[in-house]
XYZ file of C-alpha atoms in Angstrom:
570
model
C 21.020 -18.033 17.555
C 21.189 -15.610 14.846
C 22.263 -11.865 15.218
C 18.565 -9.980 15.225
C 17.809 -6.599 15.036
C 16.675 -5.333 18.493
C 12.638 -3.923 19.574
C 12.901 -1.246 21.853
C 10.639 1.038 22.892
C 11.612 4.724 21.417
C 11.747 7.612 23.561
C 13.321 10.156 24.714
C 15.599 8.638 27.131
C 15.845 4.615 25.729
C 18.042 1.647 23.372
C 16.982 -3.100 20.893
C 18.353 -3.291 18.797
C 16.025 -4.483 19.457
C 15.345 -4.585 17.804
C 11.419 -5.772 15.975
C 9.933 -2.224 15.799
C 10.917 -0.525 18.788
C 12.894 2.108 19.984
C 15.590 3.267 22.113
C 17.319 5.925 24.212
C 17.858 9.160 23.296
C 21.023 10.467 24.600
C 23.074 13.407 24.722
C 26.594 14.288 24.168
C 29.342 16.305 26.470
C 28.519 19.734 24.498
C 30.499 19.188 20.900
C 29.163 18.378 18.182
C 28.617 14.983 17.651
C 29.425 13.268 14.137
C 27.002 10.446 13.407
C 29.137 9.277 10.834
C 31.933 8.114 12.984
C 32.190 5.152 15.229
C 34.079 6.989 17.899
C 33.166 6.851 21.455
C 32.658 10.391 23.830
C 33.609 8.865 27.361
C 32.949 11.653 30.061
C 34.258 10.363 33.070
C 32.728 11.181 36.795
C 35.484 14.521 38.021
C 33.874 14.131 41.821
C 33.116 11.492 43.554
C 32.311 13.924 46.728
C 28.440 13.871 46.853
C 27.588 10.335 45.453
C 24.816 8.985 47.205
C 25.370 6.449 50.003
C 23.147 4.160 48.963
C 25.163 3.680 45.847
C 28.692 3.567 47.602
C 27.516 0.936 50.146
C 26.355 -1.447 47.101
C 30.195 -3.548 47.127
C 29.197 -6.355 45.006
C 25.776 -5.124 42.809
C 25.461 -3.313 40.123
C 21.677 -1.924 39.509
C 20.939 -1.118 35.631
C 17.576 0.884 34.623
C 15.452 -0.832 32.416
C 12.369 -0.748 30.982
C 9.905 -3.207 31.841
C 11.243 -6.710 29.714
C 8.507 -9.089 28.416
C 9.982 -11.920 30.574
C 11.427 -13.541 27.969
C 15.285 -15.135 29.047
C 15.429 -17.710 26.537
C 17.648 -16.641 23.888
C 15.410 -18.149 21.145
C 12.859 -16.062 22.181
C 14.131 -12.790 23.510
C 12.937 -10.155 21.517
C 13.127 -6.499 22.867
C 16.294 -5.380 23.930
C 14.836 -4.960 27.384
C 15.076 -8.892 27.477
C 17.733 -9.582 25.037
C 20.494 -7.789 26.896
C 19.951 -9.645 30.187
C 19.732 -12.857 28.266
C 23.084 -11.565 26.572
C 23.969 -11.757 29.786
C 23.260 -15.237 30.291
C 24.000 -17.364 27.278
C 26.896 -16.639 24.918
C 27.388 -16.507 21.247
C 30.092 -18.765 19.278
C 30.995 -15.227 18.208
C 30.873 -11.171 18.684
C 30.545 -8.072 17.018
C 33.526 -5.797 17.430
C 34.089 -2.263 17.283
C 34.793 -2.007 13.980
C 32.014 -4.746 12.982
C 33.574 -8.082 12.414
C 33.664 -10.777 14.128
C 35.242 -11.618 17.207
C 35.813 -15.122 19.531
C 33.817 -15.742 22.272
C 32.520 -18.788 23.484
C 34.337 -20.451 20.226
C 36.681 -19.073 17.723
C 36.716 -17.492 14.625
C 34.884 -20.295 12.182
C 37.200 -21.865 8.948
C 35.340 -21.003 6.089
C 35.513 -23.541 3.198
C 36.893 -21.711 -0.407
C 33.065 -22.269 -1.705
C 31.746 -20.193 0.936
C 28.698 -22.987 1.741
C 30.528 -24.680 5.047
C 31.279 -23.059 8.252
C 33.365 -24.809 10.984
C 33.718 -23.811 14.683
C 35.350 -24.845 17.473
C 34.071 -24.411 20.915
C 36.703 -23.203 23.394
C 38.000 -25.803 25.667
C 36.930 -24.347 28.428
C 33.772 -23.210 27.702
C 31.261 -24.405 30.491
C 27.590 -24.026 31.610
C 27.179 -22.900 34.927
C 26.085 -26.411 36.342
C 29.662 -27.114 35.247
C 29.014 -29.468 32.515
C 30.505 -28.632 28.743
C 29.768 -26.354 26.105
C 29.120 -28.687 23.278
C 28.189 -28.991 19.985
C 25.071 -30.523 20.646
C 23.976 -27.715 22.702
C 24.512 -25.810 19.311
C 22.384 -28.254 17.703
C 19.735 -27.821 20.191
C 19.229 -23.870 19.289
C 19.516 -24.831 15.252
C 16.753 -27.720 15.921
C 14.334 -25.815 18.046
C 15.023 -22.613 16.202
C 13.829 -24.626 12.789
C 11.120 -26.405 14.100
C 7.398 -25.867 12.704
C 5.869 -24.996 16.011
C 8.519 -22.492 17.042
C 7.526 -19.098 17.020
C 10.347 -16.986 17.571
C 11.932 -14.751 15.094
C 15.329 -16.792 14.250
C 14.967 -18.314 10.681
C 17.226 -20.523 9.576
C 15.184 -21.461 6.455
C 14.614 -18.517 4.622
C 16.297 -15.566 5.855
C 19.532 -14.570 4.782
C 21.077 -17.366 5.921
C 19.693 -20.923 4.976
C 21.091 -23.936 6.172
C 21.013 -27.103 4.921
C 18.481 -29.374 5.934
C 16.692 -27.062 8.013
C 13.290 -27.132 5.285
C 13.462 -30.781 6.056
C 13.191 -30.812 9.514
C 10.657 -27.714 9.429
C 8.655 -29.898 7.325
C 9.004 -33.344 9.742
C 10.728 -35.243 7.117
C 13.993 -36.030 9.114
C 14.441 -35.910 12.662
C 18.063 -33.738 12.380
C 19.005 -30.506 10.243
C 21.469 -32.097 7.849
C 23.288 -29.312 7.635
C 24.297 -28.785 11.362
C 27.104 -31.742 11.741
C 28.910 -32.667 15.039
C 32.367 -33.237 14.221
C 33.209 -33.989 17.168
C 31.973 -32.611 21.410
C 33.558 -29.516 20.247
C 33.359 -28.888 16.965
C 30.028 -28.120 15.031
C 29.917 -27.591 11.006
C 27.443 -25.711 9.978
C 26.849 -26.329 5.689
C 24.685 -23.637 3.873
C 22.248 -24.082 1.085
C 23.806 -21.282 -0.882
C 26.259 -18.680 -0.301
C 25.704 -15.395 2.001
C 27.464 -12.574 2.813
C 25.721 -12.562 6.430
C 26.581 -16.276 7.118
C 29.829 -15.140 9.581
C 27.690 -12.725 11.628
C 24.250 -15.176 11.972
C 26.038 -18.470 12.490
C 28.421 -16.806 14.697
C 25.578 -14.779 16.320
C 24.262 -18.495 17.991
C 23.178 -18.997 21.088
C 23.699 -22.382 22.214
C 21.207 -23.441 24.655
C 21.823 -26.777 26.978
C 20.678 -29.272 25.150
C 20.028 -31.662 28.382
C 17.629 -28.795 30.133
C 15.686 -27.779 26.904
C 15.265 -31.545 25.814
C 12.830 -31.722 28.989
C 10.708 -28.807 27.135
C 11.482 -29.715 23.979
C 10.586 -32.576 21.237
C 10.439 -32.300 17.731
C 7.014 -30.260 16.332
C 6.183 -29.344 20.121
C 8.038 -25.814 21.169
C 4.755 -25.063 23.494
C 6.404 -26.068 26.867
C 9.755 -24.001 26.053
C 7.450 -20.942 27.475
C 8.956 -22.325 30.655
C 11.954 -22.142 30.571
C 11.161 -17.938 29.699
C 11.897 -17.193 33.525
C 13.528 -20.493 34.757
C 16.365 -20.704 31.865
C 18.147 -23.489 32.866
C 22.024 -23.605 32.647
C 23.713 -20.504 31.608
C 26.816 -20.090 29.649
C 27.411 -16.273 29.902
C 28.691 -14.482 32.071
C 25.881 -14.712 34.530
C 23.491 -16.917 35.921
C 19.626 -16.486 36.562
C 18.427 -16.021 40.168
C 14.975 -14.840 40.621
C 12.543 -12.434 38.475
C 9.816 -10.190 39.673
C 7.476 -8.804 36.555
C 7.557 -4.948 36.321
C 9.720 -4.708 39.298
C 13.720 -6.361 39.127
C 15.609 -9.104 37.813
C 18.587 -10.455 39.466
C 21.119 -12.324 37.756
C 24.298 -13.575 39.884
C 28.147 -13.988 38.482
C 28.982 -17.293 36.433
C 32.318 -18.379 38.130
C 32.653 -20.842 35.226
C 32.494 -18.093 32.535
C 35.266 -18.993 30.063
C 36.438 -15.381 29.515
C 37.027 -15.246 33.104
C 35.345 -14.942 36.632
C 32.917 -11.520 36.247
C 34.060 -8.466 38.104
C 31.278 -7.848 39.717
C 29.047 -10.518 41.963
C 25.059 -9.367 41.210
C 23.233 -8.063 38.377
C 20.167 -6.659 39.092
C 17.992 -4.777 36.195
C 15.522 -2.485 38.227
C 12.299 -1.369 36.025
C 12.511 1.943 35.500
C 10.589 4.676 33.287
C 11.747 7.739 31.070
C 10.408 9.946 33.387
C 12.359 8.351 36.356
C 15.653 7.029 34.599
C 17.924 10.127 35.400
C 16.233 10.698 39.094
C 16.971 7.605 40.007
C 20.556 7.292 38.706
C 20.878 10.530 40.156
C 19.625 9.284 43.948
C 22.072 5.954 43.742
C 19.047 4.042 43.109
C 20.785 2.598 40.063
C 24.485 2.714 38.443
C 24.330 2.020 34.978
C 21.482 3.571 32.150
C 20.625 4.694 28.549
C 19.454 7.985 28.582
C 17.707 10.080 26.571
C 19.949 12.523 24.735
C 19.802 16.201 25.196
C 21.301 18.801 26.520
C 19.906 18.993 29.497
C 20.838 15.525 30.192
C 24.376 15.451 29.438
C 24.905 18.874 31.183
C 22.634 17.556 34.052
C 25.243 14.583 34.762
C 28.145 16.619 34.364
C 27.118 18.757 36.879
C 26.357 16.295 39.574
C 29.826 15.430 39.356
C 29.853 11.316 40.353
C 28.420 10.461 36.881
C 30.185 9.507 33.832
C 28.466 8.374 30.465
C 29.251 7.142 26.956
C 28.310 8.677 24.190
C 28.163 7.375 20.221
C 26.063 7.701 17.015
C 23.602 4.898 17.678
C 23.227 1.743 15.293
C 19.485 2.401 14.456
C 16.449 4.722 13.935
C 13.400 5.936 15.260
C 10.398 5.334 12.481
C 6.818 5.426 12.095
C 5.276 2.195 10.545
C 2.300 0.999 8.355
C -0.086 -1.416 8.766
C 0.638 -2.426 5.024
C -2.385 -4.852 5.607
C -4.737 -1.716 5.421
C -6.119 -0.332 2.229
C -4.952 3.132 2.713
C -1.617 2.107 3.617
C -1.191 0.071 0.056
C -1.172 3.492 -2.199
C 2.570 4.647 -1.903
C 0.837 8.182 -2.255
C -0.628 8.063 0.836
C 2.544 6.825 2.317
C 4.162 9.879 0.739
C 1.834 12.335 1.606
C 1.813 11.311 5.117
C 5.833 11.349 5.534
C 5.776 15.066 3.731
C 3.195 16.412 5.878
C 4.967 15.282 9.020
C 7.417 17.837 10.192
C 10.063 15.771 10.821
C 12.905 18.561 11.791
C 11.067 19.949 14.445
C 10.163 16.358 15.714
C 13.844 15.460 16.180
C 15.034 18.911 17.160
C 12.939 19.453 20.233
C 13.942 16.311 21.668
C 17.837 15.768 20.747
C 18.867 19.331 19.416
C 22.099 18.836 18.060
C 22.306 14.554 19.037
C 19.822 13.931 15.791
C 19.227 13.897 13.039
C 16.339 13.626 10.362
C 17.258 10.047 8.495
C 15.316 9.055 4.877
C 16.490 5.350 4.857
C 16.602 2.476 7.438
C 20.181 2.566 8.568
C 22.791 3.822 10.634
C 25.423 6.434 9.173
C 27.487 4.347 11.208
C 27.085 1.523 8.540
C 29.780 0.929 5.646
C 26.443 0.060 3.254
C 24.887 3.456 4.451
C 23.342 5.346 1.271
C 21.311 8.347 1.824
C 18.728 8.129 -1.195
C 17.186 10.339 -3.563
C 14.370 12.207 -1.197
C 14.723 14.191 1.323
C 11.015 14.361 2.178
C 11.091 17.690 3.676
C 8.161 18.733 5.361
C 5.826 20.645 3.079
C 1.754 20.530 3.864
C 0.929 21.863 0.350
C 2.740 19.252 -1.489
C 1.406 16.709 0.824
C -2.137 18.033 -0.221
C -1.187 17.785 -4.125
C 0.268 14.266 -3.715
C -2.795 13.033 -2.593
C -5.018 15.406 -4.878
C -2.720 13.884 -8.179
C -3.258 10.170 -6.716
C -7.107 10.376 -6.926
C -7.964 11.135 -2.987
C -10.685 13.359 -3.125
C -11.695 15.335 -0.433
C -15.613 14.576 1.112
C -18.213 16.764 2.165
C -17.015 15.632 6.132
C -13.345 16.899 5.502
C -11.977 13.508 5.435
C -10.351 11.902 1.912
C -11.560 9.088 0.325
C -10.877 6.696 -3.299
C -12.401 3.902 -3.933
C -14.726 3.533 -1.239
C -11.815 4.047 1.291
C -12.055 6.508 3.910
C -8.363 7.835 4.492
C -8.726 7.130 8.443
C -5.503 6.401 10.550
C -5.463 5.486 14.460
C -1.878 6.268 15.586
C -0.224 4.595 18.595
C 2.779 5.213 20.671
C 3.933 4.105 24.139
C 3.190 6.132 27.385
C 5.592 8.408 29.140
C 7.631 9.597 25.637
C 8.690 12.577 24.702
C 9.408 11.500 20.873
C 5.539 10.354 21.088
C 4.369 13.400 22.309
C 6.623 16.036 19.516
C 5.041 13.946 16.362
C 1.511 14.461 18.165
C 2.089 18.002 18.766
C 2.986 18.376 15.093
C 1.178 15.634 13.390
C -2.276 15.982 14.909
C -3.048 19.361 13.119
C -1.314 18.816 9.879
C -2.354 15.298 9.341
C -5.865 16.518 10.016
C -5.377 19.566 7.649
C -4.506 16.934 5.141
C -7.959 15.792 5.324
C -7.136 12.287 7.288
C -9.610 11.071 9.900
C -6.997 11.201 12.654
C -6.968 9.528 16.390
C -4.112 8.408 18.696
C -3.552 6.388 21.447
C -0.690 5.894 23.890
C -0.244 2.415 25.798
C 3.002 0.990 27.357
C 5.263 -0.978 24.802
C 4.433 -4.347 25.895
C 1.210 -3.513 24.751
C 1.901 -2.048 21.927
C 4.092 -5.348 20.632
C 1.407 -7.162 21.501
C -1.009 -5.272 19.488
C 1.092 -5.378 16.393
C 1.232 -9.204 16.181
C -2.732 -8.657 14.843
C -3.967 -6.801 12.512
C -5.777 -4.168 14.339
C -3.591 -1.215 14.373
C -2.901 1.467 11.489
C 0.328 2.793 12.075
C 2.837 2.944 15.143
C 6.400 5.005 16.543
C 8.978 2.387 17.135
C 12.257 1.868 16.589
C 14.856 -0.785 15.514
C 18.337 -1.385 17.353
C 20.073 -2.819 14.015
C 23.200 -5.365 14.565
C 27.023 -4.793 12.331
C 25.238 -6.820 9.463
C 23.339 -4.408 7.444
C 21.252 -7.116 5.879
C 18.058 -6.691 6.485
C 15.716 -8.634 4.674
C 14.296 -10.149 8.150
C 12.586 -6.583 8.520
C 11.738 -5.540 4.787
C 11.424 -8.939 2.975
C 8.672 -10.162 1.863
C 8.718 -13.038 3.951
C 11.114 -11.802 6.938
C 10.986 -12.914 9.825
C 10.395 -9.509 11.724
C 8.762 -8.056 9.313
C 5.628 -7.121 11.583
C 4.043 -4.889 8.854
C 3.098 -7.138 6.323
C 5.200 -5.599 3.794
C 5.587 -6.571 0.409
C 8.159 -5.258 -2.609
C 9.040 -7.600 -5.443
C 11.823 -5.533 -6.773
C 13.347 -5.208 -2.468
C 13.147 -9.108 -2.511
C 15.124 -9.474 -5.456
C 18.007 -6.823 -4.653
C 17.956 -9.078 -1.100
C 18.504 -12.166 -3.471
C 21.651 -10.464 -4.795
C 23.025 -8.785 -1.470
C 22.823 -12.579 0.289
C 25.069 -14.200 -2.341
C 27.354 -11.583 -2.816
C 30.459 -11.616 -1.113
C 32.450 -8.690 -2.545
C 31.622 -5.720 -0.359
C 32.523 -3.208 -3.129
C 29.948 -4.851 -4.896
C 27.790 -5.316 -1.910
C 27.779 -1.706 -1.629
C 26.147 -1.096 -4.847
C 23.574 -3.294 -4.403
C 22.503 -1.769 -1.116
C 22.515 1.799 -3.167
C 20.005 0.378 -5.112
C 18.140 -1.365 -2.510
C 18.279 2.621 -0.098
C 17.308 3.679 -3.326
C 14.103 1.880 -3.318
C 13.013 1.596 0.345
C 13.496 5.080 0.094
C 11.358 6.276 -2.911
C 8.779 3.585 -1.365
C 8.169 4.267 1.765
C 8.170 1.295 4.074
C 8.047 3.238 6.815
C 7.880 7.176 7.557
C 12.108 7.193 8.608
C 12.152 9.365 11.324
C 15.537 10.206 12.689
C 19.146 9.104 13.783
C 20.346 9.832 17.072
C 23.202 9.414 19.355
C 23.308 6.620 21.998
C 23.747 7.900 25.939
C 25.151 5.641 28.789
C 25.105 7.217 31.731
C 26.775 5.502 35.373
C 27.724 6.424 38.269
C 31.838 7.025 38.588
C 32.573 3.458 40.967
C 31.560 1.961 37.967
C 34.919 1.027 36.256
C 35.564 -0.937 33.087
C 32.399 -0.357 30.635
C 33.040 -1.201 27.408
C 30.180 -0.650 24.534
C 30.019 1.182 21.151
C 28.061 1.529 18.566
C 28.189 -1.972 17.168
C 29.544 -3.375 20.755
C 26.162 -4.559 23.247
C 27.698 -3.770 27.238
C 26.557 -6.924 27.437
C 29.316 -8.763 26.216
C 32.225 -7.277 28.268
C 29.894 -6.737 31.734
C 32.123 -9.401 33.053
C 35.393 -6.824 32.625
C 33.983 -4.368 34.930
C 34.734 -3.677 38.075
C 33.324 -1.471 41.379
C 35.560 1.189 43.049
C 35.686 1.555 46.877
């Protein structure tokens, strides 16, 4: 399926990317400074081996990775969070990956022929590419994911129909008019063709970025205009072709995924997989007892000189690909003034939020993307914190204050309810700062803290004001899914005419010098109108224990995708 940006639930040890509004970890770094505008990789590897925990030296064949709590959700057309998407990564391959430096690399197929009008894409499925029942990888299983993924009942976030990337045919078969999308052609058991309505300069990354799914398990759940029983196959996904297979699932506890020996990169290096539900709180202390091998950390100092110490750790460290951010319920009166949405962001001390968690791994961010990004523009505000203006915004844009304290136009009372996910330390620094200032603004102010399944859950209504997430963002920094009008993860319900026509531009252009310009313009905007409050940048921390060999992730690179390279030391 298409390349999404990853939910994940934003704290101070997390991912995601994944991303719809969620966060990640917070890591640290080895002691130097840390660039967030470079792509290179800090690897601190374990000096003593001496005191590692038993329990982790007599694991031979496992390897036990810290996780959040995932949704449940291993179908790739569905996965969400990163919390499920990286197991599922696991599990079922793209055509194509992201590489270090952001292109595209081959993976279950190669690198697609692109025709000189830029409308056709054509890739071939390796030879050996299998499913782990030890049928084919096929085109139709390709077809299956387009089909499903276009359907009108489905009701996960790939869109094929009016995202950045529209293929032909797929409006048809949305609307029940023909019983294939036109535009997905087998050429042959091998070779799918894949013919675009128009041109767009994310086409290589979201074609490439499918999933196939096997078309013989999901047609069992799966006709056209019925995607209801496909909740099924959520925890029993059928044939895999990744690197590993499913074995058994236990909500809030462990999932345990088992080596694909059909894999067409090659047999995995290590047997079992097994994702053990962790917390912030409990992350380090566990990977610190052998309890686990592999985790993202929050960064800080006191983490990365924590691990050092110990000795038998090792971690990675690298300017993450995504932000933490506060959202709006653009739904909600208040939320529709851009005043209010600048008031809010300049009362909210943003420095001291990022400083007492990361210290030197952050820092404060005023547009939605990664310095790591070649479309990365830093826009016109800086937003710094400043109650007084704050105040004078709000005074100039006709919020009066009432007799009760609280500000009000229109008949609107300026009221927010603010909600973040348990056990957080980035939760807890904007309520320490936010709950006084926002008051002192004259804002009828509560909060509430619930875990993040929860919280997603709450967002897809419309009773909720404004939340702390964060995205996980992909190496295509389109990203009218999130900010478009009509994107598909756009979970805010917000709307900018003059955002939807600079995305009009950036999906047909395929100059990048040119591309660049138009994503000035479009930084430009998001950030003199306030989407979201931006929060902050920080640096991504992978911490394992030192028998774990062969890990291979980067900013743009998931772990997921070379797991099957690595390897466990006696």
């Amino acid at each position: 399926m298409k390349r999404k940006k990853i939910a994940i639930a934003l704290s101070a040890a997390l991912s995601v990317s994944v991303l719809a509004g969620c966060g990640g970890s917070d890591n640290g770094g080895n002691g130097g400074t840390t660039d967030l505008s470079s792509d290179v990789v800090t690897t601190y590897e374990a000096k003593d081996m001496t005191n590692n925990p038993e329990v982790a030296k007599n694991r031979k064949d496992t390897l036990v990775i810290g996780t959040i709590a995932p949704d449940g959700v291993f179908n790739p057309l569905y996965a969400e969070s990163a919390y499920d998407m990286y197991p599922t990564e696991l599990m079922f391959g793209a055509l194509t990956v992201p590489q270090a430096d952001g292109s595209m690399g081959e993976y279950l197929a190669g690198l697609p022929e692109i025709s000189e009008d830029g409308l056709t894409y054509t890739y071939k499925i390796k030879k050996d590419a299998k499913w782990s029942d030890g049928t084919d990888v096929t085109a139709k299983d390709v077809e299956m994911a387009i089909k499903i993924a276009c359907d009108s009942s489905y009701t996960g976030i790939a869109d094929y129909r009016t995202g950045r990337v529209k293929i032909k045919g797929a409006q048809e078969y949305f609307e029940g008019k023909a019983d294939s999308v036109s535009g997905v052609e087998i050429v042959d058991d091998k070779t799918v063709k894949f013919t675009l309505v128009e041109k767009s300069s994310s086409a290589e990354i979201v074609l490439g970025g499918t999933q196939p799914v096997n078309a013989a398990y999901m047609a069992k759940y799966y006709s056209q205009g019925h995607t209801d029983k496909l909740k099924d196959t959520f925890t029993n996904p059928g044939p895999t072709s990744g690197a590993y297979n499913f074995k058994s699932y236990k909500k809030g506890q462990e999932l345990v995924l088992e080596a694909n020996d059909n894999f067409v990169l090659g047999k995995p290096g290590i047997k079992n997989i097994v994702y053990k539900v962790t917390t912030e709180a409990t992350k380090l202390q566990m990977l610190e007892a052998g309890n686990i091998d592999f985790v993202e950390l929050s960064v800080s100092e006191d983490n990365v000189s924590h691990s050092e110490e110990l000795g038998y750790l090792g971690y990675k460290l690298y300017p993450t690909n995504g932000y933490g951010y506060i959202c709006f319920n653009h739904n909600k009166p208040q939320f529709k003034d851009p005043a209010v949405r600048k008031a809010l962001t300049v009362a909210l001390d943003g420095q001291t939020i990022t400083s007492s968690i990361f210290n030197k791994y952050a820092e404060v961010i005023n547009v939605p993307q990664t310095k790591a990004s070649w479309a990365y523009y830093e826009g016109d505000n800086k937003y710094e914190y400043n109650l007084e203006e704050a105040k004078k915004i709000l005074d100039e844009a006709g919020w009066k204050v009432g007799a009760d304290g609280i500000r009000e136009k229109d008949g609107v009372k300026l009221t927010i309810n603010f909600t973040g996910s348990a056990d957080n330390d980035v939760v807890d620094s904007i309520l320490s700062v936010s709950d006084s200032d926002w008051k002192a603004l004259g804002v009828k102010y509560t909060n509430e803290k619930m875990d993040f399944t929860a919280m997603r859950e709450k967002q897809q209504g419309n009773d909720w004001d404004m939340m702390f997430m964060a995205w996980g963002l992909t190496n295509d920094p389109n990203d009218m899914d999130v900010y478009g009008t009509n994107g598909s993860q756009n979970k805010t319900n917000y709307s900018n005419e003059k955002v939807d026509k600079l995305y009009d531009q950036i999906n047909k252009e395929l100059d990048k010098e040119k591309a660049k310009e138009l994503y000035k313009q479009l930084y430009t905007e998001l950030n003199n109108d306030l989407p979201y409050i931006f929060v902050y940048q920080r640096s991504d921390m992978w911490a394992y224990n030192g028998r774990v060999k062969g890990l291979e992730n980067s900013p743009f690179v998931h772990y997921t995708w070379n797991l099957y390279k690595a390897t466990l030391a006696e």
